[in-house]
Amino acid sequence: MNKYKEKLIEYGLPLILSILLATILQIPQLFNHVALTGSDTIFHFSRFYDTAQQIKNHNFSYFQMNYGMGETGRIVNAIYGPFFAYLMGSLLLSAGSWFNYQIILVYLIFIVAGFGMYILARKVKLSRTVALIVSTLFLLCGYISYWIPSNSFNAWGAALMPYVLIQGINLFNDDRKHFNWISLAITMAIVAQVHLLSTLQAILALIPLFVYGLVTTKNKKRMWVDTLKAVVLCLILTANVWGAFLVLYPKNTMSAPLDFSPALTVLHLKSNGTITMWTEIQEAVLLLFGLQTVYVAFNYRVSKLNTFLTIEGLAFLFISSDLFPWRVVEKYFPSFSNYFQFPNRFTAVAYPLLFLSMGLTVVNLINRYDFQFKVFVECLLIFVCLFSLRADLRGNIIKFNKVKTNVERVNQFRYHDLSKFIDSNPPGNPDYLPLKKQMNSWKVSGLVSGTLIFNNGEGFEKEAASNGKLKISWTSDGKDSTLPIVFYRQSVLVVNGRKVSPKCNEIGMPIVQAQKGKNTAILSFKTPMWFTILLYISILSWALLIIYSWALLIIYGVFRWVKIIKK
């Protein structure tokens, strides 16, 4: 019984911590029933609304979006966290309102991130107290706490980064105990199904740890073979993700996300901020990183793991900051601005690495000195946590005071009719639109926002038809009509019962010859057979994996109960 009690405490502590911090940071929203919205809220909530309606109406369309994104038939979810989007859609249906949904998401991301960071800390033998402090710092600094006022989706990648680093520690220690290639593959596949760009960050984080493990391990051949196994299994589990890119990008001129100057979106190490998120960092947190650097510089022989994690964490912090020559990168590699957008994204890797290495330093110092020193160090870290919590809460209160003045938006979030918020707030993002020719993403965004017919479909009636099709009806005087939908090379458009190959405007809106009076068009997407096979392979592989895991869990549970009963 003591063993089970220990397990309950071990897993209960990070759960309680995560829920407590999420509750404190949401105090303004919880008391006033006002949700915070950021620049990414409309975009992501619109795509989750689409999957929710697909599930609700049993009318599935993997590529074409007939409910969200202004009912335009745009393609977003297929190449942006597809399976996670359906999971979020299911959660939205259960939540009942956008306000409830946003509150649930905050608790969910804090629990996922907090639990992962705690398990990572315990994996490297940190004490429970230090592990909880490290987890608190991770939750309050960076993208996890930034999710509350911004809904920046990089936060979900950051929440999964501790699980990636757990696999990294396994690779680092391969000489002691060989890593589990199945766990590595599943972890990377989950990240890819949530946020593809974070997969790149995860790979960059794992490469140094893998190289060290490969150099030190006695069985290099086995490590290479199992790494290749992990890659193959990950490709199978993510066949729907990379398959969708192969469907769209070779045949369409796809619009890039909005480009931002990397030099303007770096982490400002040269000037302290009031919070430690987005482009700011508090002096207290920066001071901790400085002390960790000094300690490792003079004690690099004490712990190879601590030294390695510190160097890697500092490298990612340097890349994310204004110390790195981002203006040079921007000049010679302009596409970086479109697809990576924000250098501060690298803090999603830097922060967990540095907080973890700080934990290793604290444990080493505590073991070396007396009890009074232990209390001093832990109290110092707790004070930094409290300062960060106070700063984050203050930032949320400031954002709350701005948001609450938009009474219409506040009420839209409270309605049980989810469509009121979606219909009133069409997304203006340029992401993944099929362009006539490549152009600046801000110009595309201006065309999307400025073309009233695209945003609200004025004069047109739209309806999600069966089999994932979109029906458009309008009345015309017989002239050419620009339809408020998006046409890709694989799209199929039937106008008044006749299949047409329309000309399209700059952002992929089809221009068709209409007849005088009532007109009807049906838009669908022709999915290649080879992609359908890949999709089923991906779904089947996840299903078999889940069934296998549950079977093992049940068998293990039965044996444990039999053993307990015998005792």
Coordinates of C-alpha atoms in Angstrom, one line a residue:
M1 CA 0.0 0.0 0.0
N2 CA 2.9 2.3 0.7
K3 CA 4.1 1.8 -2.8
Y4 CA 0.8 2.8 -4.3
K5 CA 0.7 5.8 -1.9
E6 CA 4.1 6.9 -3.2
K7 CA 2.8 6.6 -6.8
L8 CA -0.2 8.6 -6.0
I9 CA 1.9 11.4 -4.5
E10 CA 4.4 11.2 -7.3
Y11 CA 1.8 11.8 -10.0
G12 CA -0.6 13.9 -7.9
L13 CA 1.9 16.6 -7.1
P14 CA 2.5 17.9 -10.6
L15 CA -1.2 17.6 -11.4
I16 CA -2.1 19.8 -8.4
L17 CA 0.6 22.3 -9.2
S18 CA -0.5 22.6 -12.8
I19 CA -4.2 23.1 -11.9
L20 CA -3.3 25.6 -9.1
L21 CA -1.2 27.8 -11.4
A22 CA -3.7 27.6 -14.3
T23 CA -6.4 28.7 -11.9
I24 CA -4.5 31.6 -10.4
L25 CA -3.5 32.9 -13.9
Q26 CA -7.2 32.7 -15.0
I27 CA -8.7 34.5 -12.0
P28 CA -9.9 37.5 -14.0
Q29 CA -11.6 35.3 -16.6
L30 CA -13.1 32.8 -14.1
F31 CA -14.7 35.5 -12.0
N32 CA -16.0 37.6 -14.9
H33 CA -16.7 35.0 -17.5
V34 CA -14.6 36.9 -20.0
A35 CA -12.3 35.1 -22.4
L36 CA -8.9 36.5 -23.6
T37 CA -8.3 36.5 -27.3
G38 CA -5.1 37.0 -29.2
S39 CA -4.0 37.4 -32.9
D40 CA -4.2 33.6 -33.4
T41 CA -7.5 32.9 -31.6
I42 CA -9.8 33.3 -34.7
F43 CA -7.6 31.3 -37.0
H44 CA -7.3 28.2 -34.7
F45 CA -10.8 28.3 -33.3
S46 CA -12.2 28.5 -36.8
R47 CA -10.3 25.3 -37.8
F48 CA -11.4 23.5 -34.6
Y49 CA -15.0 24.6 -35.3
D50 CA -14.7 22.9 -38.7
T51 CA -13.7 19.5 -37.2
A52 CA -16.4 19.9 -34.5
Q53 CA -19.1 20.4 -37.1
Q54 CA -17.8 17.5 -39.2
I55 CA -18.0 15.2 -36.1
K56 CA -21.4 16.6 -35.1
N57 CA -23.0 16.2 -38.6
H58 CA -21.1 13.0 -39.5
N59 CA -20.1 14.8 -42.7
F60 CA -16.3 14.4 -43.0
S61 CA -14.0 16.2 -45.4
Y62 CA -10.3 15.7 -44.6
F63 CA -9.0 18.4 -46.9
Q64 CA -11.8 20.8 -47.8
M65 CA -13.2 22.9 -44.9
N66 CA -16.9 23.4 -45.3
Y67 CA -17.8 24.8 -41.9
G68 CA -14.8 26.8 -40.6
M69 CA -12.6 29.3 -42.3
G70 CA -15.6 31.3 -43.6
E71 CA -17.1 28.2 -45.3
T72 CA -14.7 28.7 -48.2
G73 CA -13.4 25.2 -48.8
R74 CA -9.9 26.3 -47.7
I75 CA -7.4 23.7 -46.7
V76 CA -5.7 24.2 -43.3
N77 CA -6.2 21.3 -41.0
A78 CA -4.9 18.7 -43.4
I79 CA -1.4 20.2 -43.1
Y80 CA -1.6 21.8 -39.7
G81 CA -1.9 19.2 -36.9
P82 CA -4.7 17.1 -38.5
F83 CA -5.4 14.5 -35.9
F84 CA -5.0 17.0 -33.1
A85 CA -7.5 19.3 -34.8
Y86 CA -10.2 16.5 -34.7
L87 CA -9.3 15.9 -31.0
M88 CA -9.8 19.6 -30.4
G89 CA -13.1 19.5 -32.3
S90 CA -14.4 16.7 -30.1
L91 CA -13.4 18.7 -27.0
L92 CA -15.2 21.8 -28.4
L93 CA -18.5 19.9 -28.7
S94 CA -18.2 18.7 -25.1
A95 CA -17.4 22.2 -23.8
G96 CA -20.6 23.8 -25.1
S97 CA -19.3 27.3 -25.4
W98 CA -16.2 29.1 -26.5
F99 CA -15.6 30.5 -23.0
N100 CA -15.7 27.0 -21.5
Y101 CA -13.5 25.7 -24.2
Q102 CA -10.8 28.3 -23.7
I103 CA -10.8 27.7 -20.0
I104 CA -10.5 23.9 -20.5
L105 CA -7.6 24.4 -23.0
V106 CA -5.6 26.4 -20.4
Y107 CA -6.0 23.7 -17.8
L108 CA -5.2 21.0 -20.4
I109 CA -2.0 22.7 -21.7
F110 CA -0.8 23.4 -18.1
I111 CA -1.4 19.8 -17.1
V112 CA 0.4 18.3 -20.1
A113 CA 3.3 20.7 -19.7
G114 CA 3.6 20.5 -16.0
F115 CA 3.4 16.8 -15.8
G116 CA 6.0 16.4 -18.6
M117 CA 8.5 18.7 -17.0
Y118 CA 8.1 17.1 -13.6
I119 CA 8.6 13.6 -15.1
L120 CA 11.7 14.9 -17.0
A121 CA 13.1 16.4 -13.8
R122 CA 12.5 13.2 -11.8
K123 CA 14.2 11.2 -14.6
V124 CA 17.5 13.0 -14.0
K125 CA 17.1 12.3 -10.2
L126 CA 16.0 15.7 -9.0
S127 CA 14.2 15.7 -5.6
R128 CA 10.5 16.2 -5.5
T129 CA 10.8 19.7 -4.2
V130 CA 13.4 20.8 -6.8
A131 CA 11.4 19.0 -9.5
L132 CA 8.2 21.0 -8.6
I133 CA 10.2 24.3 -8.5
V134 CA 11.7 23.6 -12.0
S135 CA 8.2 22.7 -13.3
T136 CA 6.8 25.9 -11.9
L137 CA 9.5 28.0 -13.6
F138 CA 8.8 26.1 -16.9
L139 CA 5.0 26.8 -16.6
L140 CA 5.4 30.5 -15.8
C141 CA 8.2 31.3 -18.3
G142 CA 7.8 31.2 -22.0
Y143 CA 5.1 29.9 -24.3
I144 CA 3.0 27.9 -21.8
S145 CA 1.9 31.0 -19.8
Y146 CA 1.8 32.9 -23.1
W147 CA -1.0 30.7 -24.4
I148 CA -3.5 32.4 -22.0
P149 CA -3.4 35.9 -23.5
S150 CA -2.3 34.9 -27.1
N151 CA -3.5 31.4 -28.1
S152 CA -0.2 31.1 -29.9
F153 CA -0.1 27.5 -31.0
N154 CA 3.7 27.2 -30.5
A155 CA 2.7 26.8 -26.8
W156 CA 1.4 23.2 -27.6
G157 CA 4.8 22.4 -29.1
A158 CA 6.5 23.8 -26.0
A159 CA 4.2 21.8 -23.8
L160 CA 5.3 18.6 -25.5
M161 CA 9.0 19.5 -25.4
P162 CA 9.7 17.9 -22.0
Y163 CA 8.5 14.6 -23.4
V164 CA 10.9 15.1 -26.3
L165 CA 13.8 15.8 -23.9
I166 CA 12.9 12.6 -22.0
Q167 CA 13.7 10.8 -25.2
G168 CA 16.8 12.9 -25.5
I169 CA 18.0 11.9 -22.1
N170 CA 17.5 8.3 -23.1
L171 CA 19.7 8.9 -26.2
F172 CA 22.3 10.6 -24.1
N173 CA 22.5 7.7 -21.7
D174 CA 22.4 5.0 -24.4
D175 CA 25.7 3.5 -23.1
R176 CA 24.1 2.8 -19.7
K177 CA 20.6 1.7 -20.9
H178 CA 19.6 1.4 -24.5
F179 CA 16.9 3.8 -25.6
N180 CA 13.4 2.6 -26.5
W181 CA 12.9 3.3 -30.3
I182 CA 9.1 2.8 -30.1
S183 CA 8.8 5.5 -27.4
L184 CA 11.0 7.9 -29.5
A185 CA 8.9 7.3 -32.6
I186 CA 5.6 7.8 -30.8
T187 CA 6.7 11.0 -29.1
M188 CA 7.9 12.6 -32.3
A189 CA 4.7 11.5 -34.1
I190 CA 2.5 13.1 -31.5
V191 CA 4.5 16.4 -31.9
A192 CA 4.0 16.2 -35.7
Q193 CA 0.3 15.6 -35.3
V194 CA 0.0 18.7 -33.0
H195 CA 2.4 21.3 -34.4
L196 CA 4.6 20.5 -37.4
L197 CA 7.1 23.3 -36.8
S198 CA 7.7 22.1 -33.3
T199 CA 8.8 18.8 -34.8
L200 CA 11.7 20.6 -36.5
Q201 CA 12.6 22.2 -33.1
A202 CA 12.4 18.8 -31.5
I203 CA 14.7 17.2 -34.0
L204 CA 17.2 20.1 -33.5
A205 CA 17.0 19.5 -29.7
L206 CA 17.6 15.7 -30.1
I207 CA 20.5 15.8 -32.6
P208 CA 23.2 16.9 -30.0
L209 CA 22.0 14.4 -27.5
F210 CA 21.9 11.7 -30.1
V211 CA 25.4 12.5 -31.3
Y212 CA 26.8 12.3 -27.7
G213 CA 25.0 9.0 -27.1
L214 CA 26.3 7.6 -30.4
V215 CA 29.9 8.6 -29.6
T216 CA 29.8 7.1 -26.0
T217 CA 27.8 4.0 -26.6
K218 CA 29.5 0.6 -27.0
N219 CA 27.0 -0.7 -29.5
K220 CA 26.9 2.0 -32.3
K221 CA 25.3 -0.4 -34.8
R222 CA 22.3 -1.1 -32.6
M223 CA 21.8 2.6 -31.9
W224 CA 21.8 3.4 -35.6
V225 CA 19.5 0.5 -36.4
D226 CA 17.0 1.4 -33.7
T227 CA 17.1 5.1 -34.7
L228 CA 16.2 4.1 -38.3
K229 CA 13.4 1.9 -36.9
A230 CA 12.1 5.0 -35.0
V231 CA 12.2 7.1 -38.1
V232 CA 10.3 4.5 -40.1
L233 CA 7.6 4.1 -37.4
C234 CA 7.3 7.8 -37.1
L235 CA 6.8 8.2 -40.8
I236 CA 4.1 5.6 -40.7
L237 CA 2.3 7.3 -37.8
T238 CA 2.6 10.7 -39.6
A239 CA 1.8 9.4 -43.2
N240 CA -1.3 11.7 -43.3
V241 CA 0.8 14.8 -42.5
W242 CA 3.7 14.5 -45.0
G243 CA 1.3 12.9 -47.5
A244 CA -0.9 16.0 -47.5
F245 CA 2.1 18.2 -48.3
L246 CA 2.9 15.9 -51.3
V247 CA -0.7 16.3 -52.5
L248 CA -0.8 20.1 -52.3
Y249 CA 2.6 21.7 -52.7
P250 CA 3.8 20.2 -56.0
K251 CA 0.6 21.2 -57.9
N252 CA -0.4 24.5 -56.2
T253 CA 1.3 27.8 -55.5
M254 CA 0.6 27.9 -51.8
S255 CA 0.5 31.1 -49.8
A256 CA 3.0 31.3 -46.9
P257 CA 2.0 32.4 -43.4
L258 CA 2.5 36.0 -42.5
D259 CA 6.2 37.0 -42.6
F260 CA 7.7 38.9 -39.7
S261 CA 11.1 40.4 -39.4
P262 CA 13.2 38.0 -37.2
A263 CA 15.1 41.0 -35.9
L264 CA 11.9 42.4 -34.4
T265 CA 10.6 39.1 -32.9
V266 CA 13.8 37.9 -31.0
L267 CA 14.1 37.5 -27.3
H268 CA 15.5 40.8 -25.9
L269 CA 18.4 39.7 -23.7
K270 CA 19.9 43.2 -23.8
S271 CA 16.9 44.8 -22.2
N272 CA 14.9 43.2 -19.4
G273 CA 11.1 42.9 -19.5
T274 CA 8.3 42.8 -17.0
I275 CA 7.5 39.1 -17.9
T276 CA 9.3 36.1 -19.3
M277 CA 7.3 35.3 -22.4
W278 CA 7.3 36.1 -26.1
T279 CA 10.1 38.6 -26.6
E280 CA 10.7 39.6 -23.0
I281 CA 12.7 38.0 -20.1
Q282 CA 12.7 39.1 -16.5
E283 CA 16.0 40.1 -14.9
A284 CA 15.6 37.5 -12.1
V285 CA 15.3 34.7 -14.7
L286 CA 18.2 36.0 -16.7
L287 CA 20.2 36.2 -13.5
L288 CA 19.5 32.5 -12.8
F289 CA 20.7 31.6 -16.3
G290 CA 23.8 33.6 -15.7
L291 CA 24.5 31.9 -12.4
Q292 CA 24.0 28.5 -14.0
T293 CA 26.5 29.4 -16.7
V294 CA 29.1 30.5 -14.1
Y295 CA 28.6 27.3 -12.1
V296 CA 29.1 25.1 -15.1
A297 CA 32.1 27.0 -16.3
F298 CA 33.9 26.2 -13.0
N299 CA 32.4 22.8 -12.3
Y300 CA 32.0 21.3 -15.8
R301 CA 33.6 18.0 -14.7
V302 CA 31.1 17.4 -11.9
S303 CA 28.2 16.3 -14.1
K304 CA 28.5 15.6 -17.8
L305 CA 24.8 15.8 -18.2
N306 CA 24.5 19.1 -16.5
T307 CA 27.3 20.6 -18.6
F308 CA 25.8 19.2 -21.8
L309 CA 22.3 20.4 -21.1
T310 CA 23.5 23.9 -20.1
I311 CA 25.6 24.3 -23.2
E312 CA 22.8 23.2 -25.5
G313 CA 20.3 25.4 -23.6
L314 CA 22.5 28.4 -23.9
A315 CA 23.0 27.7 -27.6
F316 CA 19.2 27.7 -28.2
L317 CA 18.9 30.8 -26.0
F318 CA 21.5 32.6 -28.1
I319 CA 19.8 31.6 -31.3
S320 CA 16.5 32.9 -30.0
S321 CA 17.9 36.2 -28.9
D322 CA 19.0 39.6 -30.2
L323 CA 22.6 38.5 -29.8
F324 CA 22.3 36.4 -32.9
P325 CA 22.8 38.2 -36.3
W326 CA 19.2 37.8 -37.4
R327 CA 19.4 40.7 -39.8
V328 CA 22.0 38.9 -41.8
V329 CA 19.8 35.8 -41.9
E330 CA 16.8 37.8 -42.9
K331 CA 18.8 39.4 -45.8
Y332 CA 20.1 36.2 -47.3
F333 CA 17.3 33.8 -46.4
P334 CA 14.1 35.8 -46.7
S335 CA 11.9 32.7 -46.7
F336 CA 12.8 32.2 -43.0
S337 CA 10.5 35.1 -42.2
N338 CA 7.5 33.3 -43.7
Y339 CA 7.9 29.8 -42.4
F340 CA 9.7 30.1 -39.1
Q341 CA 8.5 33.7 -38.4
F342 CA 9.7 34.2 -34.8
P343 CA 13.2 33.4 -33.5
N344 CA 11.8 33.5 -29.9
R345 CA 10.3 30.1 -30.7
F346 CA 13.6 28.6 -29.8
T347 CA 12.9 29.4 -26.2
A348 CA 10.6 26.5 -26.3
V349 CA 13.7 24.3 -26.3
A350 CA 16.1 26.7 -24.4
Y351 CA 13.9 27.1 -21.3
P352 CA 13.3 23.5 -20.4
L353 CA 16.9 22.7 -21.0
L354 CA 18.2 25.5 -18.8
F355 CA 15.6 25.0 -16.0
L356 CA 16.5 21.3 -15.9
S357 CA 20.2 22.0 -15.8
M358 CA 19.6 24.5 -13.0
G359 CA 17.8 21.7 -11.1
L360 CA 20.8 19.5 -11.5
T361 CA 23.0 22.3 -10.1
V362 CA 20.7 22.9 -7.1
V363 CA 20.7 19.2 -6.2
N364 CA 24.5 19.1 -6.5
L365 CA 24.9 22.1 -4.2
I366 CA 22.4 20.8 -1.7
N367 CA 24.3 17.5 -1.5
R368 CA 27.6 19.4 -1.0
Y369 CA 26.5 21.8 1.7
D370 CA 24.4 21.8 4.9
F371 CA 20.6 22.0 5.4
Q372 CA 20.6 25.8 5.8
F373 CA 22.1 26.2 2.4
K374 CA 19.4 23.9 1.0
V375 CA 16.7 26.1 2.5
F376 CA 18.3 29.2 1.2
V377 CA 18.6 28.0 -2.4
E378 CA 15.1 26.6 -2.6
C379 CA 13.6 29.7 -1.1
L380 CA 15.5 31.8 -3.6
L381 CA 14.0 29.8 -6.5
I382 CA 10.5 29.9 -4.9
F383 CA 10.8 33.8 -4.8
V384 CA 11.7 33.8 -8.5
C385 CA 8.6 31.7 -9.2
L386 CA 6.4 34.1 -7.2
F387 CA 7.8 37.1 -9.1
S388 CA 7.1 35.3 -12.4
L389 CA 3.6 34.4 -11.2
R390 CA 2.9 37.9 -10.2
A391 CA 4.2 39.3 -13.5
D392 CA 2.2 36.8 -15.6
L393 CA -1.0 37.5 -13.6
R394 CA -0.5 41.3 -13.9
G395 CA -0.1 40.8 -17.7
N396 CA -3.3 38.8 -17.9
I397 CA -5.2 41.4 -15.9
I398 CA -4.0 44.2 -18.3
K399 CA -5.1 42.1 -21.3
F400 CA -8.4 41.3 -19.5
N401 CA -9.1 45.1 -19.0
K402 CA -8.7 45.6 -22.8
V403 CA -10.7 42.6 -23.9
K404 CA -13.7 43.2 -21.6
T405 CA -14.6 46.4 -23.4
N406 CA -15.5 44.5 -26.5
V407 CA -18.9 43.5 -25.2
E408 CA -20.1 41.8 -28.4
R409 CA -17.0 39.5 -28.5
V410 CA -17.4 38.7 -24.8
N411 CA -21.0 37.6 -25.4
Q412 CA -20.1 35.6 -28.5
F413 CA -17.8 33.5 -26.3
R414 CA -20.6 32.9 -23.8
Y415 CA -23.2 31.7 -26.3
H416 CA -23.9 28.0 -26.6
D417 CA -24.4 28.6 -30.4
L418 CA -20.7 28.3 -31.5
S419 CA -21.4 29.7 -34.9
K420 CA -22.1 33.2 -33.7
F421 CA -18.4 33.8 -32.9
I422 CA -17.2 32.1 -36.1
D423 CA -19.6 33.9 -38.4
S424 CA -18.8 37.3 -37.0
N425 CA -15.0 36.8 -37.1
P426 CA -13.8 35.4 -40.4
P427 CA -10.0 34.8 -40.3
G428 CA -7.9 37.0 -42.5
N429 CA -4.8 34.8 -42.5
P430 CA -3.2 34.1 -45.8
D431 CA -2.0 30.6 -44.9
Y432 CA -2.2 27.8 -47.6
L433 CA -4.3 29.7 -50.1
P434 CA -3.7 28.7 -53.7
L435 CA -2.2 31.7 -55.4
K436 CA -2.2 32.7 -59.1
K437 CA 1.5 33.6 -58.6
Q438 CA 3.7 33.9 -55.5
M439 CA 3.3 37.1 -53.6
N440 CA 4.0 38.7 -50.3
S441 CA 1.9 37.1 -47.5
W442 CA 0.9 40.5 -46.1
K443 CA -0.5 41.4 -49.6
V444 CA -2.4 38.2 -49.6
S445 CA -3.8 38.9 -46.2
G446 CA -4.9 42.4 -47.4
L447 CA -6.7 40.8 -50.3
V448 CA -8.5 38.3 -48.0
S449 CA -9.5 41.0 -45.6
G450 CA -10.4 43.5 -48.2
T451 CA -12.4 41.3 -50.5
L452 CA -15.8 41.5 -48.7
I453 CA -17.3 38.7 -50.8
F454 CA -14.6 36.3 -49.6
N455 CA -15.1 37.2 -45.9
N456 CA -18.9 37.2 -45.6
G457 CA -20.2 35.7 -48.9
E458 CA -22.6 38.6 -49.3
G459 CA -25.2 37.7 -52.0
F460 CA -24.4 33.9 -51.7
E461 CA -25.8 31.1 -49.7
K462 CA -23.5 28.3 -48.6
E463 CA -24.3 24.9 -47.2
A464 CA -22.2 21.9 -46.3
A465 CA -23.6 19.2 -48.5
S466 CA -23.2 15.4 -48.1
N467 CA -19.9 13.6 -48.8
G468 CA -17.8 16.5 -47.8
K469 CA -19.0 18.8 -50.5
L470 CA -19.8 22.5 -50.3
K471 CA -22.9 23.9 -52.0
I472 CA -23.1 27.6 -53.1
S473 CA -26.3 29.3 -54.4
W474 CA -26.8 32.8 -55.8
T475 CA -28.9 34.8 -58.2
S476 CA -27.2 36.4 -61.2
D477 CA -28.0 38.7 -64.0
G478 CA -26.0 36.4 -66.4
K479 CA -22.6 38.0 -65.9
D480 CA -19.4 36.3 -64.6
S481 CA -19.5 35.6 -60.9
T482 CA -16.6 35.4 -58.5
L483 CA -17.5 32.7 -56.0
P484 CA -16.6 33.2 -52.3
I485 CA -14.7 29.9 -52.2
V486 CA -11.2 28.6 -52.8
F487 CA -10.2 26.5 -55.7
Y488 CA -7.2 24.2 -55.7
R489 CA -5.8 22.2 -58.6
Q490 CA -7.4 19.1 -57.1
S491 CA -10.7 20.8 -56.5
V492 CA -13.8 19.9 -58.6
L493 CA -16.4 22.6 -59.3
V494 CA -19.8 21.8 -60.8
V495 CA -21.8 24.8 -61.9
N496 CA -25.5 24.3 -62.7
G497 CA -24.9 20.6 -63.2
R498 CA -21.8 21.0 -65.5
K499 CA -18.2 20.5 -64.4
V500 CA -16.1 23.5 -65.1
S501 CA -12.4 24.5 -65.1
P502 CA -12.7 28.1 -63.9
K503 CA -10.2 30.9 -64.0
C504 CA -9.2 32.1 -60.6
N505 CA -8.3 35.5 -59.1
E506 CA -5.1 36.2 -57.2
I507 CA -6.1 34.3 -54.1
G508 CA -7.7 31.3 -55.7
M509 CA -11.4 32.4 -55.9
P510 CA -13.0 30.8 -59.0
I511 CA -14.7 33.1 -61.6
V512 CA -17.5 31.3 -63.4
Q513 CA -20.0 32.1 -66.1
A514 CA -23.4 32.3 -64.5
Q515 CA -26.8 32.0 -66.0
K516 CA -29.5 34.6 -65.5
G517 CA -31.5 33.9 -62.4
K518 CA -30.8 31.1 -59.8
N519 CA -27.4 29.4 -59.9
T520 CA -25.9 26.5 -58.0
A521 CA -22.3 25.4 -57.6
I522 CA -20.9 22.3 -55.9
L523 CA -17.3 22.4 -54.7
S524 CA -15.4 19.2 -53.8
F525 CA -11.9 18.0 -53.5
K526 CA -10.5 15.0 -55.4
T527 CA -8.3 13.1 -53.0
P528 CA -5.7 10.9 -54.7
M529 CA -6.0 7.2 -54.0
W530 CA -2.5 6.9 -52.9
F531 CA -3.1 9.6 -50.2
T532 CA -6.3 7.7 -49.0
I533 CA -4.1 4.7 -48.6
L534 CA -1.6 6.7 -46.5
L535 CA -4.4 8.1 -44.4
Y536 CA -5.8 4.7 -43.6
I537 CA -2.3 3.4 -42.8
S538 CA -1.8 6.3 -40.4
I539 CA -5.2 5.8 -38.7
L540 CA -4.7 2.0 -38.5
S541 CA -1.2 2.3 -37.1
W542 CA -2.5 4.6 -34.3
A543 CA -5.4 2.3 -33.6
L544 CA -3.2 -0.8 -33.4
L545 CA -0.8 1.1 -31.1
I546 CA -3.6 2.2 -28.8
I547 CA -5.1 -1.3 -28.7
Y548 CA -1.6 -2.8 -28.0
S549 CA -0.9 -0.3 -25.2
W550 CA -4.3 -1.0 -23.5
A551 CA -3.8 -4.7 -23.8
L552 CA -0.4 -4.5 -22.1
L553 CA -1.8 -2.3 -19.4
I554 CA -4.7 -4.7 -18.7
I555 CA -2.4 -7.7 -18.6
Y556 CA 0.0 -5.8 -16.3
G557 CA -2.9 -4.8 -14.1
V558 CA -4.3 -8.3 -13.8
F559 CA -0.9 -9.7 -12.8
R560 CA -0.4 -7.0 -10.2
W561 CA -3.9 -7.6 -8.7
V562 CA -3.2 -11.4 -8.6
K563 CA 0.0 -10.7 -6.8
I564 CA -1.7 -8.4 -4.3
I565 CA -4.5 -10.9 -3.6
K566 CA -1.9 -13.7 -3.0
K567 CA -0.2 -11.6 -0.5

